[in-house]
Coordinates of C-alpha atoms in Angstrom, one line a residue:
M1339 CA 102.4 -56.0 -117.4
M1340 CA 99.7 -57.5 -115.1
I1341 CA 100.8 -55.3 -112.2
Y1342 CA 100.7 -52.2 -114.5
R1343 CA 97.2 -53.1 -115.8
L1344 CA 95.8 -53.6 -112.3
T1345 CA 97.5 -50.4 -111.0
S1346 CA 96.1 -48.4 -113.9
L1347 CA 92.6 -49.7 -113.4
S1348 CA 92.7 -49.1 -109.7
A1349 CA 94.1 -45.6 -110.1
C1350 CA 91.4 -44.7 -112.6
L1351 CA 88.6 -46.0 -110.3
I1352 CA 90.0 -44.3 -107.2
A1353 CA 90.5 -41.0 -109.1
I1354 CA 86.8 -40.9 -110.0
L1355 CA 85.4 -42.4 -106.9
Y1356 CA 87.2 -40.6 -104.1
P1357 CA 87.9 -36.9 -104.7
G1358 CA 84.5 -35.4 -105.4
S1359 CA 81.7 -37.7 -104.8
I1360 CA 82.8 -39.9 -101.9
K1361 CA 84.2 -36.9 -99.9
A1362 CA 80.8 -35.3 -99.8
T1363 CA 79.0 -38.5 -98.9
E1364 CA 79.1 -40.2 -95.5
W1365 CA 79.7 -44.0 -95.6
H1366 CA 76.4 -44.7 -94.0
D1367 CA 74.6 -42.8 -96.8
I1368 CA 76.0 -45.1 -99.4
E1369 CA 73.7 -48.0 -100.4
H1370 CA 75.5 -51.3 -100.8
H1371 CA 74.0 -54.2 -102.7
F1372 CA 75.4 -57.7 -103.3
S1373 CA 74.1 -60.2 -105.8
G1374 CA 75.5 -63.4 -107.3
V1375 CA 75.1 -66.7 -109.0
V1376 CA 76.2 -70.2 -108.1
D1377 CA 76.1 -72.6 -111.1
T1378 CA 77.1 -76.2 -110.6
R1379 CA 77.0 -78.7 -113.4
V1380 CA 77.4 -82.3 -114.5
G1381 CA 78.0 -82.8 -118.2
Y1382 CA 79.1 -85.2 -120.9
V1383 CA 81.1 -84.0 -124.0
D1384 CA 81.5 -86.0 -127.2
S1385 CA 84.3 -83.9 -128.8
D1386 CA 88.0 -83.4 -129.0
K1387 CA 90.5 -81.6 -126.8
S1388 CA 89.0 -78.2 -125.7
Y1389 CA 90.2 -74.9 -127.0
L1390 CA 90.8 -74.0 -123.4
T1391 CA 93.6 -76.5 -123.2
G1392 CA 95.1 -75.6 -126.6
G1393 CA 93.0 -77.9 -128.7
L1394 CA 90.6 -77.3 -131.5
G1395 CA 87.4 -78.5 -129.8
K1396 CA 84.8 -75.8 -129.8
L1397 CA 83.4 -76.6 -126.4
S1398 CA 85.0 -75.5 -123.1
A1399 CA 85.4 -79.1 -121.7
D1400 CA 87.4 -82.0 -123.0
A1401 CA 85.7 -85.3 -124.0
G1402 CA 84.1 -87.3 -121.3
T1403 CA 82.1 -86.6 -118.1
Q1404 CA 82.7 -83.5 -116.0
V1405 CA 81.4 -82.2 -112.7
S1406 CA 82.2 -78.5 -112.2
L1407 CA 81.5 -75.3 -110.5
S1408 CA 80.8 -73.6 -113.8
Q1409 CA 80.3 -70.1 -112.4
L1410 CA 80.5 -68.5 -109.0
G1411 CA 79.7 -64.9 -109.8
L1412 CA 79.6 -62.1 -107.3
S1413 CA 78.5 -58.5 -108.1
Y1414 CA 78.9 -55.6 -105.6
Q1415 CA 77.2 -52.3 -106.3
A1416 CA 77.5 -49.1 -104.3
Q1417 CA 75.0 -46.2 -104.9
W1418 CA 75.5 -42.7 -103.5
G1419 CA 73.2 -39.8 -104.4
D1420 CA 70.8 -40.0 -107.2
A1421 CA 73.3 -40.3 -110.0
W1422 CA 76.6 -42.0 -108.9
S1423 CA 77.3 -45.7 -108.5
S1424 CA 80.0 -48.2 -108.9
R1425 CA 80.1 -51.9 -109.6
L1426 CA 82.6 -54.7 -109.2
V1427 CA 82.1 -58.2 -110.7
A1428 CA 84.2 -61.2 -109.9
N1429 CA 83.9 -64.7 -111.2
A1430 CA 85.3 -68.1 -110.1
Y1431 CA 85.5 -71.4 -112.0
V1432 CA 86.5 -74.8 -110.8
D1433 CA 86.2 -77.1 -113.8
G1434 CA 89.5 -79.1 -113.7
I1435 CA 90.6 -77.5 -116.9
N1436 CA 91.3 -73.9 -116.1
N1437 CA 90.4 -73.2 -112.5
G1438 CA 90.6 -69.5 -111.4
V1439 CA 89.1 -66.5 -109.6
G1440 CA 89.3 -62.9 -110.6
L1441 CA 87.7 -59.7 -111.8
T1442 CA 85.6 -59.6 -114.9
E1443 CA 84.1 -56.1 -114.6
A1444 CA 84.9 -53.0 -112.5
M1445 CA 83.3 -49.6 -113.3
V1446 CA 82.1 -46.3 -112.0
R1447 CA 78.8 -44.9 -113.4
Y1448 CA 77.1 -41.5 -113.6
R1449 CA 73.4 -41.8 -114.6
D1450 CA 71.7 -38.4 -114.6
I1451 CA 68.1 -37.7 -113.8
P1452 CA 66.1 -37.2 -117.0
T1453 CA 65.3 -33.6 -118.1
E1454 CA 61.8 -32.5 -118.6
S1455 CA 62.0 -33.4 -122.2
G1456 CA 63.2 -37.0 -121.4
I1457 CA 66.9 -36.6 -122.2
R1458 CA 69.2 -38.5 -119.9
V1459 CA 73.0 -38.9 -119.9
D1460 CA 74.6 -42.2 -118.8
V1461 CA 78.4 -42.4 -118.4
E1462 CA 80.5 -45.4 -117.3
F1463 CA 84.3 -45.8 -116.9
G1464 CA 86.4 -48.9 -116.1
L1465 CA 86.8 -52.5 -117.1
M1466 CA 83.7 -53.4 -119.1
Y1467 CA 82.2 -55.2 -122.0
P1468 CA 81.3 -53.3 -125.2
N1469 CA 77.6 -52.6 -125.3
I1470 CA 76.7 -55.5 -127.6
S1471 CA 75.2 -58.6 -125.9
L1472 CA 71.4 -59.1 -125.8
E1473 CA 71.9 -62.6 -124.3
N1474 CA 74.1 -62.1 -121.3
V1475 CA 71.8 -59.9 -119.2
A1476 CA 71.6 -61.7 -115.9
T1477 CA 73.8 -61.4 -112.8
A1478 CA 77.6 -61.5 -113.4
W1479 CA 77.0 -61.5 -117.2
A1480 CA 75.2 -64.9 -117.1
S1481 CA 72.5 -65.7 -119.6
P1482 CA 69.0 -66.4 -118.3
Y1483 CA 68.2 -68.4 -121.5
S1484 CA 70.9 -71.0 -121.8
L1485 CA 73.9 -72.5 -120.0
T1486 CA 76.2 -72.2 -123.0
Y1487 CA 76.4 -68.8 -124.7
S1488 CA 76.1 -68.2 -128.5
T1489 CA 79.4 -68.1 -130.5
I1490 CA 79.1 -64.3 -130.6
N1491 CA 78.8 -63.8 -126.9
S1492 CA 81.3 -66.6 -126.1
W1493 CA 83.9 -64.6 -128.1
L1494 CA 82.9 -61.4 -126.3
G1495 CA 83.4 -63.2 -123.0
E1496 CA 86.8 -64.6 -124.1
E1497 CA 88.6 -61.6 -125.6
V1498 CA 86.4 -58.6 -126.4
R1499 CA 86.6 -56.5 -123.2
H1500 CA 88.5 -53.3 -122.5
I1501 CA 89.2 -50.5 -120.1
G1502 CA 87.5 -47.5 -121.4
L1503 CA 84.8 -44.8 -121.2
S1504 CA 81.2 -45.3 -122.4
A1505 CA 78.8 -42.4 -122.8
T1506 CA 75.1 -42.8 -123.7
I1507 CA 72.5 -40.2 -124.4
E1508 CA 68.9 -41.5 -124.0
F1509 CA 65.7 -40.0 -125.4
L1510 CA 62.9 -41.4 -123.2
G1511 CA 59.5 -41.5 -124.9
K1512 CA 57.3 -41.4 -121.8
Y1513 CA 58.2 -37.7 -121.3
R1514 CA 56.7 -37.1 -124.8
Q1515 CA 53.7 -39.4 -124.4
S1516 CA 55.4 -41.9 -126.7
A1517 CA 56.1 -45.6 -126.4
H1518 CA 59.4 -45.3 -128.3
D1519 CA 62.8 -44.8 -126.7
F1520 CA 66.1 -44.1 -128.5
S1521 CA 69.7 -44.1 -127.4
L1522 CA 73.1 -43.5 -128.8
T1523 CA 76.3 -44.8 -127.2
G1524 CA 79.9 -43.9 -127.9
E1525 CA 82.7 -45.9 -126.3
A1526 CA 86.4 -45.1 -126.1
L1527 CA 88.5 -48.2 -125.4
M1528 CA 92.0 -49.5 -124.7
Y1529 CA 93.7 -52.6 -123.3
N1530 CA 92.3 -54.7 -126.2
D1531 CA 95.1 -54.8 -128.7
T1532 CA 95.2 -58.6 -129.2
T1533 CA 91.4 -58.9 -129.9
G1534 CA 91.0 -61.2 -132.8
A1535 CA 93.9 -63.6 -132.1
M1536 CA 91.8 -66.4 -130.6
L1537 CA 89.1 -66.0 -133.2
A1538 CA 91.8 -66.6 -135.8
W1539 CA 93.6 -69.5 -134.2
H1540 CA 90.9 -71.6 -132.6
G1541 CA 87.8 -70.0 -134.4
W1542 CA 84.4 -69.6 -133.0
T1543 CA 83.6 -71.5 -129.8
Q1544 CA 80.7 -72.0 -127.4
S1545 CA 81.3 -71.6 -123.7
S1546 CA 79.9 -70.1 -120.5
R1547 CA 83.3 -68.8 -119.3
Q1548 CA 84.5 -65.2 -119.1
T1549 CA 88.3 -64.7 -119.2
L1550 CA 89.5 -63.3 -115.9
L1551 CA 91.5 -60.1 -115.8
Q1552 CA 94.8 -61.8 -114.9
E1553 CA 94.3 -64.8 -117.3
T1554 CA 96.0 -65.5 -120.6
I1555 CA 94.6 -68.0 -123.2
P1556 CA 96.6 -70.9 -124.7
I1557 CA 97.1 -71.0 -128.4
T1558 CA 96.9 -74.2 -130.5
A1559 CA 100.5 -75.2 -131.4
I1560 CA 100.2 -75.0 -135.2
P1561 CA 103.3 -75.6 -137.4
A1562 CA 103.6 -71.9 -138.3
M1563 CA 104.4 -71.2 -134.6
Q1564 CA 107.3 -73.7 -134.5
P1565 CA 110.9 -72.5 -134.8
G1566 CA 111.4 -71.2 -138.3
G1567 CA 107.7 -70.6 -139.0
M1568 CA 106.3 -67.2 -139.8
L1569 CA 104.5 -67.1 -136.3
A1570 CA 107.5 -68.3 -134.3
E1571 CA 107.7 -65.0 -132.4
Q1572 CA 104.2 -65.3 -131.1
A1573 CA 103.9 -66.1 -127.4
A1574 CA 102.4 -69.5 -126.4
N1575 CA 99.5 -67.7 -124.7
S1576 CA 97.5 -64.7 -125.9
D1577 CA 96.9 -61.9 -123.4
P1578 CA 93.4 -60.4 -124.2
F1579 CA 93.7 -57.4 -121.9
T1580 CA 97.0 -55.8 -122.9
E1581 CA 97.9 -52.4 -124.2
L1582 CA 100.6 -52.3 -126.8
D1583 CA 100.3 -49.2 -129.0
D1584 CA 98.7 -46.6 -126.6
R1585 CA 96.0 -45.9 -129.2
I1586 CA 92.3 -45.4 -128.4
G1587 CA 89.7 -47.5 -130.2
G1588 CA 86.0 -46.8 -130.6
H1589 CA 82.6 -48.4 -130.6
V1590 CA 79.2 -46.8 -131.4
V1591 CA 75.7 -48.3 -130.9
A1592 CA 72.3 -46.9 -131.8
K1593 CA 69.2 -48.5 -130.1
W1594 CA 65.5 -48.2 -130.6
T1595 CA 63.1 -49.6 -128.0
W1596 CA 59.3 -49.9 -128.5
R1597 CA 57.9 -50.4 -125.0
N1598 CA 56.1 -53.8 -124.5
H1599 CA 57.2 -54.9 -127.9
G1600 CA 61.0 -55.1 -128.2
S1601 CA 64.2 -53.4 -129.2
M1602 CA 66.6 -53.2 -132.1
Q1603 CA 70.2 -52.1 -132.2
A1604 CA 73.1 -51.6 -134.6
G1605 CA 76.8 -50.8 -133.9
Y1606 CA 80.3 -50.7 -135.2
Y1607 CA 83.5 -51.6 -133.3
D1608 CA 87.1 -50.7 -134.2
N1609 CA 90.0 -51.3 -131.8
N1610 CA 92.2 -49.0 -133.9
A1611 CA 95.3 -51.1 -133.3
N1612 CA 98.7 -50.4 -134.8
T1613 CA 99.7 -53.7 -136.3
H1614 CA 103.4 -52.8 -136.6
I1615 CA 103.7 -53.2 -132.8
V1616 CA 104.8 -56.4 -131.0
K1617 CA 105.9 -56.7 -127.4
Q1618 CA 106.9 -59.9 -125.5
G1619 CA 105.4 -62.1 -128.1
Q1620 CA 102.0 -60.2 -128.2
Y1621 CA 101.1 -58.7 -131.5
A1622 CA 98.6 -55.9 -132.0
W1623 CA 95.6 -57.0 -134.1
L1624 CA 93.4 -54.6 -136.0
T1625 CA 89.9 -55.9 -135.4
Q1626 CA 86.8 -54.2 -136.8
F1627 CA 83.2 -55.4 -137.0
G1628 CA 79.6 -54.3 -137.4
H1629 CA 76.8 -55.9 -135.5
V1630 CA 73.0 -55.8 -135.4
G1631 CA 70.5 -57.3 -133.0
A1632 CA 66.9 -57.5 -132.0
K1633 CA 64.9 -58.7 -129.0
W1634 CA 61.2 -59.0 -129.7
L1635 CA 58.1 -60.3 -128.0
L1636 CA 56.2 -62.5 -130.5
P1637 CA 52.6 -63.9 -130.1
Y1638 CA 51.9 -66.4 -127.4
G1639 CA 54.6 -64.9 -125.2
V1640 CA 57.5 -66.2 -127.3
N1641 CA 60.7 -64.1 -127.0
L1642 CA 62.9 -63.7 -130.1
V1643 CA 66.5 -62.8 -129.5
S1644 CA 68.8 -62.5 -132.5
Q1645 CA 72.2 -61.1 -133.3
Y1646 CA 74.6 -60.9 -136.3
M1647 CA 78.2 -59.8 -136.5
Q1648 CA 80.5 -59.4 -139.5
G1649 CA 84.0 -58.1 -139.6
S1650 CA 87.7 -58.6 -140.1
T1651 CA 90.9 -59.0 -138.1
L1652 CA 94.5 -58.3 -139.3
M1653 CA 97.9 -59.1 -137.8
T1654 CA 101.1 -58.1 -139.6
N1655 CA 104.8 -58.2 -138.9
T1656 CA 106.7 -55.1 -137.8
D1657 CA 107.1 -54.1 -141.5
G1658 CA 103.4 -54.1 -142.1
V1659 CA 103.3 -57.3 -144.2
P1660 CA 100.1 -59.3 -143.5
V1661 CA 100.6 -62.5 -141.6
V1662 CA 97.0 -63.3 -140.5
D1663 CA 94.2 -61.6 -142.5
N1664 CA 90.7 -63.0 -141.8
D1665 CA 87.1 -62.0 -142.4
F1666 CA 84.5 -63.5 -140.1
H1667 CA 80.8 -63.6 -139.4
S1668 CA 78.5 -65.2 -136.9
G1669 CA 74.7 -65.0 -136.3
Y1670 CA 72.1 -66.7 -134.2
I1671 CA 68.3 -66.8 -133.8
M1672 CA 66.9 -67.8 -130.4
L1673 CA 63.3 -68.4 -129.5
S1674 CA 62.5 -68.7 -125.8
K1675 CA 59.1 -69.3 -124.1
R1676 CA 58.5 -69.0 -120.4
W1677 CA 55.4 -70.1 -118.6
S1678 CA 54.7 -70.8 -114.9
Q1679 CA 57.9 -72.4 -113.6
H1680 CA 59.2 -73.5 -117.0
R1681 CA 61.3 -72.0 -119.8
V1682 CA 62.2 -73.6 -123.1
S1683 CA 64.8 -72.0 -125.4
V1684 CA 66.0 -73.0 -128.9
R1685 CA 69.0 -71.4 -130.6
I1686 CA 70.4 -72.0 -134.0
E1687 CA 73.7 -70.4 -135.3
D1688 CA 75.8 -70.1 -138.4
F1689 CA 79.5 -69.0 -138.3
S1690 CA 82.6 -68.8 -140.4
V1691 CA 86.2 -67.5 -140.7
T1692 CA 87.7 -66.7 -144.1
D1693 CA 91.5 -66.8 -144.3
N1694 CA 92.7 -64.2 -146.9
D1695 CA 96.5 -64.5 -146.3
D1696 CA 99.1 -66.9 -147.7
T1697 CA 101.0 -67.7 -144.5
P1698 CA 102.2 -71.4 -144.7
E1699 CA 100.9 -73.9 -142.2
D1700 CA 98.3 -71.4 -140.7
N1701 CA 95.0 -72.1 -142.3
N1702 CA 92.3 -70.3 -140.3
N1703 CA 89.4 -71.1 -142.6
E1704 CA 86.3 -72.6 -140.9
D1705 CA 82.6 -73.0 -141.4
G1706 CA 80.0 -74.3 -139.1
Q1707 CA 76.5 -74.4 -137.6
S1708 CA 75.2 -75.2 -134.2
M1709 CA 72.0 -75.8 -132.3
T1710 CA 71.2 -75.5 -128.6
L1711 CA 68.1 -76.9 -126.8
A1712 CA 67.6 -75.8 -123.2
Y1713 CA 64.9 -76.6 -120.6
Q1714 CA 64.7 -74.7 -117.3
Y1715 CA 62.6 -75.4 -114.3
Q1716 CA 62.3 -72.9 -111.4
L1717 CA 62.3 -74.7 -108.0
D1718 CA 61.7 -71.4 -106.2
R1719 CA 62.3 -67.8 -106.8
P1720 CA 66.2 -67.9 -107.0
W1721 CA 66.8 -71.5 -107.8
F1722 CA 66.7 -73.1 -111.2
I1723 CA 67.4 -76.6 -112.6
Q1724 CA 68.4 -76.6 -116.2
L1725 CA 69.0 -79.3 -118.8
E1726 CA 70.7 -78.5 -122.1
Y1727 CA 71.9 -80.1 -125.3
N1728 CA 74.4 -78.6 -127.7
V1729 CA 75.5 -79.8 -131.1
I1730 CA 78.2 -78.1 -133.3
D1731 CA 79.0 -79.2 -136.9
S1732 CA 82.1 -77.5 -138.2
T1733 CA 84.8 -77.8 -140.8
R1734 CA 88.3 -76.5 -140.0
P1735 CA 91.2 -77.5 -142.2
A1736 CA 93.7 -76.7 -139.4
R1737 CA 92.7 -79.8 -137.6
R1738 CA 94.8 -81.8 -139.9
Y1739 CA 97.9 -80.2 -138.2
L1740 CA 96.8 -82.3 -135.1
N1741 CA 96.0 -85.4 -137.1
L1742 CA 92.3 -84.8 -136.5
P1743 CA 89.4 -85.0 -139.0
I1744 CA 88.7 -81.7 -140.7
D1745 CA 85.0 -82.2 -140.4
L1746 CA 83.8 -82.6 -136.8
I1747 CA 80.5 -83.0 -135.0
E1748 CA 80.6 -82.2 -131.3
R1749 CA 77.9 -82.8 -128.8
Q1750 CA 77.4 -81.8 -125.2
W1751 CA 74.8 -82.6 -122.5
Q1752 CA 74.6 -80.6 -119.3
L1753 CA 72.5 -80.7 -116.1
S1754 CA 72.8 -77.6 -114.0
S1755 CA 71.7 -76.2 -110.7
R1756 CA 71.8 -72.4 -110.7
Y1757 CA 71.1 -70.3 -107.7
F1758 CA 70.8 -66.5 -108.0
F1759 CA 71.0 -64.3 -104.9

């Protein structure tokens, strides 16, 4: 399945890159640009076994002290002509828990020159994130605000990615002497049929890790997955980038930008999965959600970034009988202030999963809140030192399966050196 996935992605990229545009362009006419980030950290976690190792801890590290290469991200972009470009993004992690290196994004882009009336078309194709995050806007999908992503964007980084086509039409206000821009994006997506599995079985988490293209994710060994349980056929690991039903999902986003003030967006995502399909222990999950977000400049140079997501995820047996049926929501508000060489960010969150099915020994209910405090100091133009504190207070009944307290408060302290190039 992995070979098929890589071959399909490579064939699609070559088919677009090579025949028309590259043939007509000499190699020396192509502009090449490399950028990246090196993020090394020392941290201490007061929690339980991490979700990355099959536990129900909501942080990406096990309890205790860790020294890690938290992200080595490299982005390569090629530009030829005024409209065509391509981008490859790879990430590496050396954390002693789940070391690895691999692709996280790979796409071809056509971005047209605006018309006289300010209309521009922007089309992307390849391995990509849905157009949702307002937080992960730095190199290699890093966040400039905090070391640990919000629960929403941690979930996007873990299992909400796809191979697909994204088309955006922009209406640029400056061509009409207006400070207002509008855009509408439509995305067709595949290779995302298991999206929702990890949200059900370990719930919302906080991390700075993006699942690599070749990776699978361990699932907590709950009683329902033991021999004789209703989930006994489920594989021990979930594959977040697999195609099971050959159906195309969709995502739409509308965005308004008021120049020098901020932006607002709203969207709806539906992976359109056929839940009657299961292959090699991987079930198709029908996952649908709406999301809204805003990024706004407040008085005194304070930036407000906020997002909210609400939706549902469903997994059935091959007869269509619901086995896992969950509703979920998550939202955060972040305030960030930058002055001179300093940045301070504060983020608060609320999240939950509501279990609507009657499957024995598979309680997916959870409810929680978290807070993140981050301080960043810029040593020079590309080099930052950052100190961060995270606290998560959550209730998850499934912890009793592992003889753990249902209510758990988890804390994390991190000191990071991040170098962007």
